[in-house]
Coordinates of C-alpha atoms in Angstrom, one line a residue:
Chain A
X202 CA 152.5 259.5 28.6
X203 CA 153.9 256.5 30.1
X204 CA 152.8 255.5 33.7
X205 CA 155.1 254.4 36.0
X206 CA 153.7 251.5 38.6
X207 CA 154.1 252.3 42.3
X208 CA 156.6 250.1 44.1
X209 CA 155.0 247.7 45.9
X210 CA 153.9 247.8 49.7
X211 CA 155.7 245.7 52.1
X212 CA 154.6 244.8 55.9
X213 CA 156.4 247.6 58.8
X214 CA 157.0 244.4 60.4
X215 CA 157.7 243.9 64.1
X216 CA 160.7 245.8 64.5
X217 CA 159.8 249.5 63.3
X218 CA 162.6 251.7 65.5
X219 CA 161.4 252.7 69.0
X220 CA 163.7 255.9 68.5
X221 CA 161.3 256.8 65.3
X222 CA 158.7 257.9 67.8
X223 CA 159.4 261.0 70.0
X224 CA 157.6 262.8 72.4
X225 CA 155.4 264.8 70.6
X226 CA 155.0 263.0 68.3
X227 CA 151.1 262.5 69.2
X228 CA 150.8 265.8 69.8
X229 CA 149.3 267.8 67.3
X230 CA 148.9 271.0 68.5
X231 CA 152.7 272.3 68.3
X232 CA 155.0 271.7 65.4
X233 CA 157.8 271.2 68.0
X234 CA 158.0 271.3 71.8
X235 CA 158.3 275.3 72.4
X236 CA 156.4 275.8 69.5
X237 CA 153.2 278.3 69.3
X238 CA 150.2 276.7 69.8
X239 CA 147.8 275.7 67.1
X240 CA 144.4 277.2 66.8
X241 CA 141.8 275.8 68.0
X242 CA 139.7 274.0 70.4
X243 CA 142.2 271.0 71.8
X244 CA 140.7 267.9 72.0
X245 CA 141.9 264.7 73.5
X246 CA 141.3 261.4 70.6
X247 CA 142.3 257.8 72.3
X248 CA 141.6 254.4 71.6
X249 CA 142.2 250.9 71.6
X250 CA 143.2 248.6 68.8
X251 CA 142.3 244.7 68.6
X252 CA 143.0 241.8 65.9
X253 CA 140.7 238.7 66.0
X254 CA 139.0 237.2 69.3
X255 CA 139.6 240.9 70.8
X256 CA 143.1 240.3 71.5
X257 CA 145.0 243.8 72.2
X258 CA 147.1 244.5 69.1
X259 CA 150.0 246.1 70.3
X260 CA 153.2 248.1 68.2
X261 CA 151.1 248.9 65.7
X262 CA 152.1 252.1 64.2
X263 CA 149.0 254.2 63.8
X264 CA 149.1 257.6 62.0
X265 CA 146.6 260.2 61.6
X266 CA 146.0 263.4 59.2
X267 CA 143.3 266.0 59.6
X268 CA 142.5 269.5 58.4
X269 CA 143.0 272.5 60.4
X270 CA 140.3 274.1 63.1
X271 CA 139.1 276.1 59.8
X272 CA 138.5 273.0 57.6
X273 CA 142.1 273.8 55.6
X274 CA 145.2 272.2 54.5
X275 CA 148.8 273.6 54.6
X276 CA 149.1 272.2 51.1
X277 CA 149.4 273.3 47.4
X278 CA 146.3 271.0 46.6
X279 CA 144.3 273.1 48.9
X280 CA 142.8 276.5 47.2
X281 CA 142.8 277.7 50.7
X282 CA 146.6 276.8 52.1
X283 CA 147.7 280.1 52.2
X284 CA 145.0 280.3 55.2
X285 CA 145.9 277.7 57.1
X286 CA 147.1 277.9 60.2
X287 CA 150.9 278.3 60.0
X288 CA 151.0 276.6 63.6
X289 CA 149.6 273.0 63.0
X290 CA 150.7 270.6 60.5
X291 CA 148.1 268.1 61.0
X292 CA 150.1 264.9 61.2
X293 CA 150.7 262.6 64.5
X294 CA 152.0 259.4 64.9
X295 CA 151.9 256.5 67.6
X296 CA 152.4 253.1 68.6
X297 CA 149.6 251.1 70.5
X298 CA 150.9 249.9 74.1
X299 CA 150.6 246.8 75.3
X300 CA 146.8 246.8 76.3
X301 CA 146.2 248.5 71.9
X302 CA 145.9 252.0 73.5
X303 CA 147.0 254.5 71.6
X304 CA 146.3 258.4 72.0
X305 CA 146.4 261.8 70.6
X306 CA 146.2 265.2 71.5
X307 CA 144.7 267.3 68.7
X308 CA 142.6 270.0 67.4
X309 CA 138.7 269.8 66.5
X310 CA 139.0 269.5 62.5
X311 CA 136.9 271.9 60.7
X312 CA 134.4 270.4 58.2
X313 CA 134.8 272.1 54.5
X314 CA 133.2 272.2 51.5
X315 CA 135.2 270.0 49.3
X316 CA 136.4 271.5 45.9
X317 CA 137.4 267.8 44.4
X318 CA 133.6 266.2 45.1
X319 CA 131.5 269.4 45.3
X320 CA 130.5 267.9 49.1
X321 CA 130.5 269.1 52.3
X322 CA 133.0 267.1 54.2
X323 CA 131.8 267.0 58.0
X324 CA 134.7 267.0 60.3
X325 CA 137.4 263.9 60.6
X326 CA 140.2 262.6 61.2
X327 CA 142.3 260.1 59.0
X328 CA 143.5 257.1 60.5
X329 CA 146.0 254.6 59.4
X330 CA 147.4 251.2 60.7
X331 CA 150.3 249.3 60.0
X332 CA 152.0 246.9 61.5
X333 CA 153.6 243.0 61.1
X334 CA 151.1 240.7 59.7
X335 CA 149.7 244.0 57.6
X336 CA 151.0 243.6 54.3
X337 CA 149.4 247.1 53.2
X338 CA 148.5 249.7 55.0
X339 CA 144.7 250.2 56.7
X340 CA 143.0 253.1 56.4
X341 CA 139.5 255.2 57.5
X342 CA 138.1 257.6 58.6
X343 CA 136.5 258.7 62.1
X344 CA 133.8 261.4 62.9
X345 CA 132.8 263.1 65.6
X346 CA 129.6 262.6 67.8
X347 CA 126.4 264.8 66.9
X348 CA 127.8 266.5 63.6
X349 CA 124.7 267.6 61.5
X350 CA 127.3 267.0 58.8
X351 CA 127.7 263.7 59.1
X352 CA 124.5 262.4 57.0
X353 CA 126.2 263.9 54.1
X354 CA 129.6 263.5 54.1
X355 CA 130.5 261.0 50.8
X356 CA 133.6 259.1 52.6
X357 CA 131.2 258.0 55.9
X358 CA 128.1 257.7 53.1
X359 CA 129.8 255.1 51.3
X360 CA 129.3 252.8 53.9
X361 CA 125.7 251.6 53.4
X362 CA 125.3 250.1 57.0
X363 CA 124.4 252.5 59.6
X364 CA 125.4 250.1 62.1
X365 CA 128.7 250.0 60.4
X366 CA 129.1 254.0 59.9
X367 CA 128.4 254.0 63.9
X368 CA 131.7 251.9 64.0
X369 CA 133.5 255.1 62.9
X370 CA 131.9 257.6 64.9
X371 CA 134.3 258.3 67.9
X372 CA 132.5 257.9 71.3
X373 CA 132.5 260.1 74.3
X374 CA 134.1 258.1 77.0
X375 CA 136.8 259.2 79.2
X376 CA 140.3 257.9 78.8
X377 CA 141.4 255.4 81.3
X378 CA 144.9 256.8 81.4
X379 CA 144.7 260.4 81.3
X380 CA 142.5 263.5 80.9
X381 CA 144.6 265.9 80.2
X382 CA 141.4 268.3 81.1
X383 CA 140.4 268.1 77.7
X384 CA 137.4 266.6 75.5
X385 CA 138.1 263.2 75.1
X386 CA 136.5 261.0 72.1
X387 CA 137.2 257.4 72.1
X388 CA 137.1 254.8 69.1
X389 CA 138.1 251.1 68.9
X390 CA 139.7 249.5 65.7
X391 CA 139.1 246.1 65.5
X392 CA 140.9 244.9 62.8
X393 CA 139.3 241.8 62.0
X394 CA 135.9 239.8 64.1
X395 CA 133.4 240.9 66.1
X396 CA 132.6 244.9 65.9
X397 CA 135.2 244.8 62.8
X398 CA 136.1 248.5 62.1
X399 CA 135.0 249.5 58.4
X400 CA 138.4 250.1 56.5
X401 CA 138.6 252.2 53.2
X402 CA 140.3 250.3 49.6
X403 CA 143.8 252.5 50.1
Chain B
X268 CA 150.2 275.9 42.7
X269 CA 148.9 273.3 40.9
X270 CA 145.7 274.3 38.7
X271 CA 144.7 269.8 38.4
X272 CA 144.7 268.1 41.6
X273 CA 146.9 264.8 42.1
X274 CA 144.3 261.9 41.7
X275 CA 144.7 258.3 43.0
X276 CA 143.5 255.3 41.3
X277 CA 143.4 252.2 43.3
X278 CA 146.1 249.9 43.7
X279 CA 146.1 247.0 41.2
X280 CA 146.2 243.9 43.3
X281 CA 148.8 242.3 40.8
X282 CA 151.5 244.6 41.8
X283 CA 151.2 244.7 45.5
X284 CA 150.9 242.2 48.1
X285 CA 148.3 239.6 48.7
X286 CA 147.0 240.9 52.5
X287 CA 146.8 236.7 53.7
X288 CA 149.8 235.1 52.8
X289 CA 149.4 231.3 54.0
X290 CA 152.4 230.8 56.4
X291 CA 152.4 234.0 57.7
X292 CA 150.7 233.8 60.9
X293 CA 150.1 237.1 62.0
X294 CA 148.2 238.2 58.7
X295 CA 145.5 235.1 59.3
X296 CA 144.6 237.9 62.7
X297 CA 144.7 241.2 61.6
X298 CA 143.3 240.9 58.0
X299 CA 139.3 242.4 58.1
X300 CA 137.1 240.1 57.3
X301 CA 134.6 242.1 55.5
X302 CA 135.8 243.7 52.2
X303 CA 136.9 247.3 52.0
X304 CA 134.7 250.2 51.3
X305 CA 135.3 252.1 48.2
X306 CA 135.1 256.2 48.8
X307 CA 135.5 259.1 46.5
X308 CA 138.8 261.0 46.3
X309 CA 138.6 264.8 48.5
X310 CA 140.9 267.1 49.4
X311 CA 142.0 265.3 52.6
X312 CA 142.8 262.1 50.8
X313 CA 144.9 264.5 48.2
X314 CA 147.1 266.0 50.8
X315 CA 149.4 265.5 53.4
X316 CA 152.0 267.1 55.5
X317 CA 154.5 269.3 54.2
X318 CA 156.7 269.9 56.8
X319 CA 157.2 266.5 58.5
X320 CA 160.9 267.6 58.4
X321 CA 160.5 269.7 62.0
X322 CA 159.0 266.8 63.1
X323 CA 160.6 263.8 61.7
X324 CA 164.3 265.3 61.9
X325 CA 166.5 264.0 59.0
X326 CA 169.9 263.7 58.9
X327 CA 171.0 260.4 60.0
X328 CA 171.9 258.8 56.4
X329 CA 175.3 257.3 57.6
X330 CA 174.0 254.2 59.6
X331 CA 177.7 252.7 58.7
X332 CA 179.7 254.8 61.0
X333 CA 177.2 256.7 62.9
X334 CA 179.9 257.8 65.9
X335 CA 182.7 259.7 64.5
X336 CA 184.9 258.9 67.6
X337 CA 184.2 255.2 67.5
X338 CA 184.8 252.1 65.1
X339 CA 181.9 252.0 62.1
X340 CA 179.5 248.6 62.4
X341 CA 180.5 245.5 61.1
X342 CA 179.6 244.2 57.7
X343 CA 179.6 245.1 54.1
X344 CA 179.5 248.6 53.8
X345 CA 176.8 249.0 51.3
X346 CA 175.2 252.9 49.6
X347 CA 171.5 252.9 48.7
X348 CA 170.5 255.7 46.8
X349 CA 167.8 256.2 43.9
X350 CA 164.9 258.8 43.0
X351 CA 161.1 258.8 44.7
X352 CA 159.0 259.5 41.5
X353 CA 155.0 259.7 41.5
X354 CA 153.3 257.5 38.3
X355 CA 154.0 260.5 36.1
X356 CA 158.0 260.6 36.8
X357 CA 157.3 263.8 38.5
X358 CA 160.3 264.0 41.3
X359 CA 158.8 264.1 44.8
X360 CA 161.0 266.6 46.1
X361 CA 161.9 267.1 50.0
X362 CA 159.7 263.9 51.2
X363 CA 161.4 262.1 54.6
X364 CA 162.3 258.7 54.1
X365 CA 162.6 256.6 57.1
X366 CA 164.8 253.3 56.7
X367 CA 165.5 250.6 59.4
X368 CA 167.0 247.3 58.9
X369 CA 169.1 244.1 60.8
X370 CA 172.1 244.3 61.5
X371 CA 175.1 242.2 59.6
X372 CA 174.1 239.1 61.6
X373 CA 170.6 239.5 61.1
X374 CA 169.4 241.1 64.3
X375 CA 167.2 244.0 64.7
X376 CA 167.9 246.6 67.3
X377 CA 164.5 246.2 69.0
X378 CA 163.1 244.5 72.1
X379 CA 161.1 242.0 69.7
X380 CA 164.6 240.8 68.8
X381 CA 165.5 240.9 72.8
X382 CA 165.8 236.6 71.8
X383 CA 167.8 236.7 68.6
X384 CA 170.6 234.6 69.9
X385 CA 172.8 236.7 67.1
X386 CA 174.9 239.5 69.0
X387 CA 174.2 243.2 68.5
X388 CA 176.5 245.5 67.0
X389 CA 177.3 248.4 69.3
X390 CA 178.7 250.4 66.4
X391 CA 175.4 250.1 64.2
X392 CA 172.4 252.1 64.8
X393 CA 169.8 250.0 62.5
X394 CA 167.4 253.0 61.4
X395 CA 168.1 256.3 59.6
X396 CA 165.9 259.2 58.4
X397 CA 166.6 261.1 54.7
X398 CA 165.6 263.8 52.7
X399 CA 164.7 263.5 48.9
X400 CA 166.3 266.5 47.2
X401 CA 164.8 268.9 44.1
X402 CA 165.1 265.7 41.8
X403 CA 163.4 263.3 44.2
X404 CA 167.0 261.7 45.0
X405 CA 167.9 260.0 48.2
X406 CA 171.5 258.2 49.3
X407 CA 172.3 256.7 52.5
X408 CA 175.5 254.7 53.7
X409 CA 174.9 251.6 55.9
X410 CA 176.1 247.9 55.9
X411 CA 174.5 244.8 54.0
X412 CA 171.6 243.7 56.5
X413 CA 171.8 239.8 57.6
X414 CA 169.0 237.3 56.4
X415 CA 167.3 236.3 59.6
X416 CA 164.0 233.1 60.0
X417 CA 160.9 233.5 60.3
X418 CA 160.0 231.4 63.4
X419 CA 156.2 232.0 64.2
X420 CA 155.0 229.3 62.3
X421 CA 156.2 225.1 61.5
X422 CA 156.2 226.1 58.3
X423 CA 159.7 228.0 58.8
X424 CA 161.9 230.5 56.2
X425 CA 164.6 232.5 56.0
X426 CA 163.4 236.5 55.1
X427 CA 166.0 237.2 52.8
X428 CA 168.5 240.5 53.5
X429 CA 165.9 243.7 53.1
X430 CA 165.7 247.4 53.9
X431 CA 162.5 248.7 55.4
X432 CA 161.7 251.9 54.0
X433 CA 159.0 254.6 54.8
X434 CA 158.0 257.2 52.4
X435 CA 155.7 259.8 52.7
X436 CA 155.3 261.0 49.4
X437 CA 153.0 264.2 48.5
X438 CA 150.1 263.0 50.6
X439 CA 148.4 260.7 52.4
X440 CA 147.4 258.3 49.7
X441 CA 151.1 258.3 48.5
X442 CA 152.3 256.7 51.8
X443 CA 154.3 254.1 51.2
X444 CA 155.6 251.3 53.6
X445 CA 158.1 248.9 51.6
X446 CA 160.9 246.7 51.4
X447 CA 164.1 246.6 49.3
X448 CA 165.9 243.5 48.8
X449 CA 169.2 241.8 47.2
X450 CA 169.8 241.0 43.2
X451 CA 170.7 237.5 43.0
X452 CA 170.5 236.5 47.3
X453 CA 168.7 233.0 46.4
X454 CA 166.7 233.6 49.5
X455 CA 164.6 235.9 47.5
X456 CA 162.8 233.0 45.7
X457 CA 161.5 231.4 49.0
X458 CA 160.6 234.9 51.2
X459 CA 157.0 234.2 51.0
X460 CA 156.7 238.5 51.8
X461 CA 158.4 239.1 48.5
X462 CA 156.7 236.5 46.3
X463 CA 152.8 237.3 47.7
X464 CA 153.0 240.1 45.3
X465 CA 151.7 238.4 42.0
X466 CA 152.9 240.2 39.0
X467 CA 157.1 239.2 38.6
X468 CA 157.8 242.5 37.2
X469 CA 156.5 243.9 40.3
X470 CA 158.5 242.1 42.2
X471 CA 161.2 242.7 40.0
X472 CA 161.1 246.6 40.8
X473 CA 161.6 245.5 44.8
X474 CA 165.2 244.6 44.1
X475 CA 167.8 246.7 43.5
X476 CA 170.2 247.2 40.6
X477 CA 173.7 246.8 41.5
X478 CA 176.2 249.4 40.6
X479 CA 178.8 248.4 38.7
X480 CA 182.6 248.5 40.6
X481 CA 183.8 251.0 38.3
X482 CA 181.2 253.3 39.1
X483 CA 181.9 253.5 42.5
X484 CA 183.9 256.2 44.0
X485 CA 185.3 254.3 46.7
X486 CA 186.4 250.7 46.5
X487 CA 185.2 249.2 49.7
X488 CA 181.8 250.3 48.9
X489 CA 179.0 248.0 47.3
X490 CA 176.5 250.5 45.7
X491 CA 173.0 249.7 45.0
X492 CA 170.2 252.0 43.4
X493 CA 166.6 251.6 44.1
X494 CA 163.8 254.0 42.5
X495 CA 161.0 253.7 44.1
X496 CA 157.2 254.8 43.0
X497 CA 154.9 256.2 44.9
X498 CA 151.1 256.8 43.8
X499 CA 149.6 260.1 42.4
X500 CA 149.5 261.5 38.9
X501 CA 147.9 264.5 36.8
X502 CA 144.3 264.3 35.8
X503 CA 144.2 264.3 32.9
X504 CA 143.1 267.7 31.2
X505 CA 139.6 267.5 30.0
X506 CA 139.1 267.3 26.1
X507 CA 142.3 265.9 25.7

């Protein structure tokens, strides 16, 4: 069968519409403002993104994808969609401010047992960048503080480092902005120097 | 249901964009450093939201005339339409595509462009959102975008016109950020964004085809059609 190529990936640029962001859009625990609420413990994920020499990286577009409180996916790929929760899509966007903060307001993912790999997938959130200057997206992963799972999960496990895996475990710290009275787990991306945040081949 | 799950072979680096591209400033900052990690294929990399619609409300395909009680924008008024296919020419059916782009005189509707000495259009919105329907097909009515410089850097260019376009494809390793350009705009041989992707084939697929006048229902209207790829196909059954 003949295989088509994908199109080619071209930079966001500086000028991605400020209307394409919404209020909510960072919220993932409602579909829609009104909506009901997600299952779930709600947690509150922030962070703060830097290029080189530590320099605040701000408009950059982050996006983020995670599995439900159970560990499931409202999608056909997933043997276990039809038991997802009906109330949370799993999808959030943002742009880091002028300072690279950028937040969300999720649930706790639940970990799963994966049917693709055969492994136990410890809990996580999917994180990607774009931006100008990014001529293809940047992606990884981040994990949650203390998770037994963690040690053997294959997507933080392919990083040999342990002082780079540490790079993608999110932190405990309280926001600076808000609280929001929830958990709040903290993670910088530094996209390139010093503390350079492990990124995943797309 | 599917009974094979979608499965994602890397990118090959001759069909997409070198990530450092010399006279592009802001790449030689935000480019890591260290290379990136390989890691296996699971079901969160195989899936993605599938109801982005409630959230990411479409609708807004006629950028050209966007307020029915006042004149449409200024410029060529231009459709862009084509089919969002995954590597097996499956149709990726009811995916949002997001689309920004300058406006006839090369000016973005943004406060990055606050300086642009090039006046704003008040009739032209710049950005739309749109639907694929059950053939992967999208169409949307705007004007011809403007070329515009590139001033961050001596070594200066002009970015030929383009469309931004977002798609989100089946899941999250089919996102797609790209950029749609011109046939024939000259400027397309010197836009250093277009020509960092090696393979000319590749780039060739980034520029639309031109439908021909007689094809076009309405005479004012320049039609283009752009296809666009996005990754994901079938494994393969075993034994076959």
């Amino acid at each position: 069968m003949t295989r088509l190529i994908p199109t080619a990936s071209g930079t966001v640029g500086p000028f991605f519409p400020p209307h394409f962001f919404r209020p909510g859009d960072n919220d993932l625990t409602v579909i829609a403002p009104g909506a009901p609420a997600a299952a779930g413990r709600r947690i509150h994920v922030f962070g703060h993104i830097y290029e080189a020499g530590r320099v605040p990286r701000w408009n950059s577009i982050i996006e983020i994808w995670q599995a439900d409180a159970g560990g499931r996916f409202a999608h056909p790929n997933d043997p276990r969609a039809a038991e997802a929760d009906p109330h949370f899509m799993g999808w959030g966007r943002r742009a880091s401010e002028d300072d690279g903060y950028f937040d969300f307001i999720t649930v706790m993912p639940g970990g799963y047992d994966d049917p693709v790999s055969g492994a136990r997938r410890a809990p996580h959130i999917n994180l990607s960048v774009t931006g100008s200057g990014l001529m293809r997206r940047l992606t990884t992963t981040l994990f949650f503080p203390g998770e037994p799972g963690n040690d053997a999960d294959p997507v933080l496990g392919a990083i040999g480092d342990p002082a780079l895996r540490a790079r993608l475990v999110l932190g405990t710290a309280a926001s600076p902005r808000v609280s929001h009275g929830l958990a709040a787990y903290s993670i910088d991306i530094v996209l390139q120097g010093d503390g350079e945040t492990p990124f995943f081949v797309d | 249901m599917s009974s094979l799950p979608d499965t994602f072979d890397p990118y090959d680096d001759a069909t997409q964009p070198a990530m450092n591209i010399e006279h592009y400033a802001e790449t030689w900052v935000r480019v890591p450093k260290q290379p990136l990690f390989r890691r296996p294929v699971t079901l969160t990399e195989i899936t993605g939201p599938t109801r982005l619609a409630a959230k990411l409300r479409p609708g807004d395909n006629d950028l050209a005339h966007p307020y029915p009680d006042k004149p449409r924008a200024m410029g060529q008024l231009i459709t862009v339409s084509g089919r969002v296919q995954d590597e097996d020419g499956r149709p990726v059916r009811g995916t949002v595509i997001e689309l920004w782009h300058a406006n006839c005189n090369g000016r973005y509707i943004h406060p990055m462009d606050a300086n642009n000495p090039n006046p704003l259009d008040p009739h032209f919105v710049g950005s739309g959102r749109v639907t694929t329907d059950d053939e992967g097909r999208y169409e949307f009515l705007t004007i011809k975008p403007g070329a515009y410089p590139y001033p961050n850097h001596p070594t200066r260019w002009w970015r030929p016109p383009h469309i931004h376009m977002s798609i989100f494809g089946d899941g999250f390793m089919s996102r797609l950020v790209t950029q749609m350009f011109f046939p024939g705009d000259p400027l397309n041989d010197v836009d250093l964004i277009l020509q960092s992707v090696p393979d000319p084939a590749a780039r060739a697929r980034m520029v639309a085809r031109q439908i021909p006048m007689a094809e076009m229902p309405v005479l004012n209207v320049m039609g283009f059609e752009h296809d666009i790829v996005v990754r994901g196909h079938r494994q393969t059954p075993f034994g076959q």
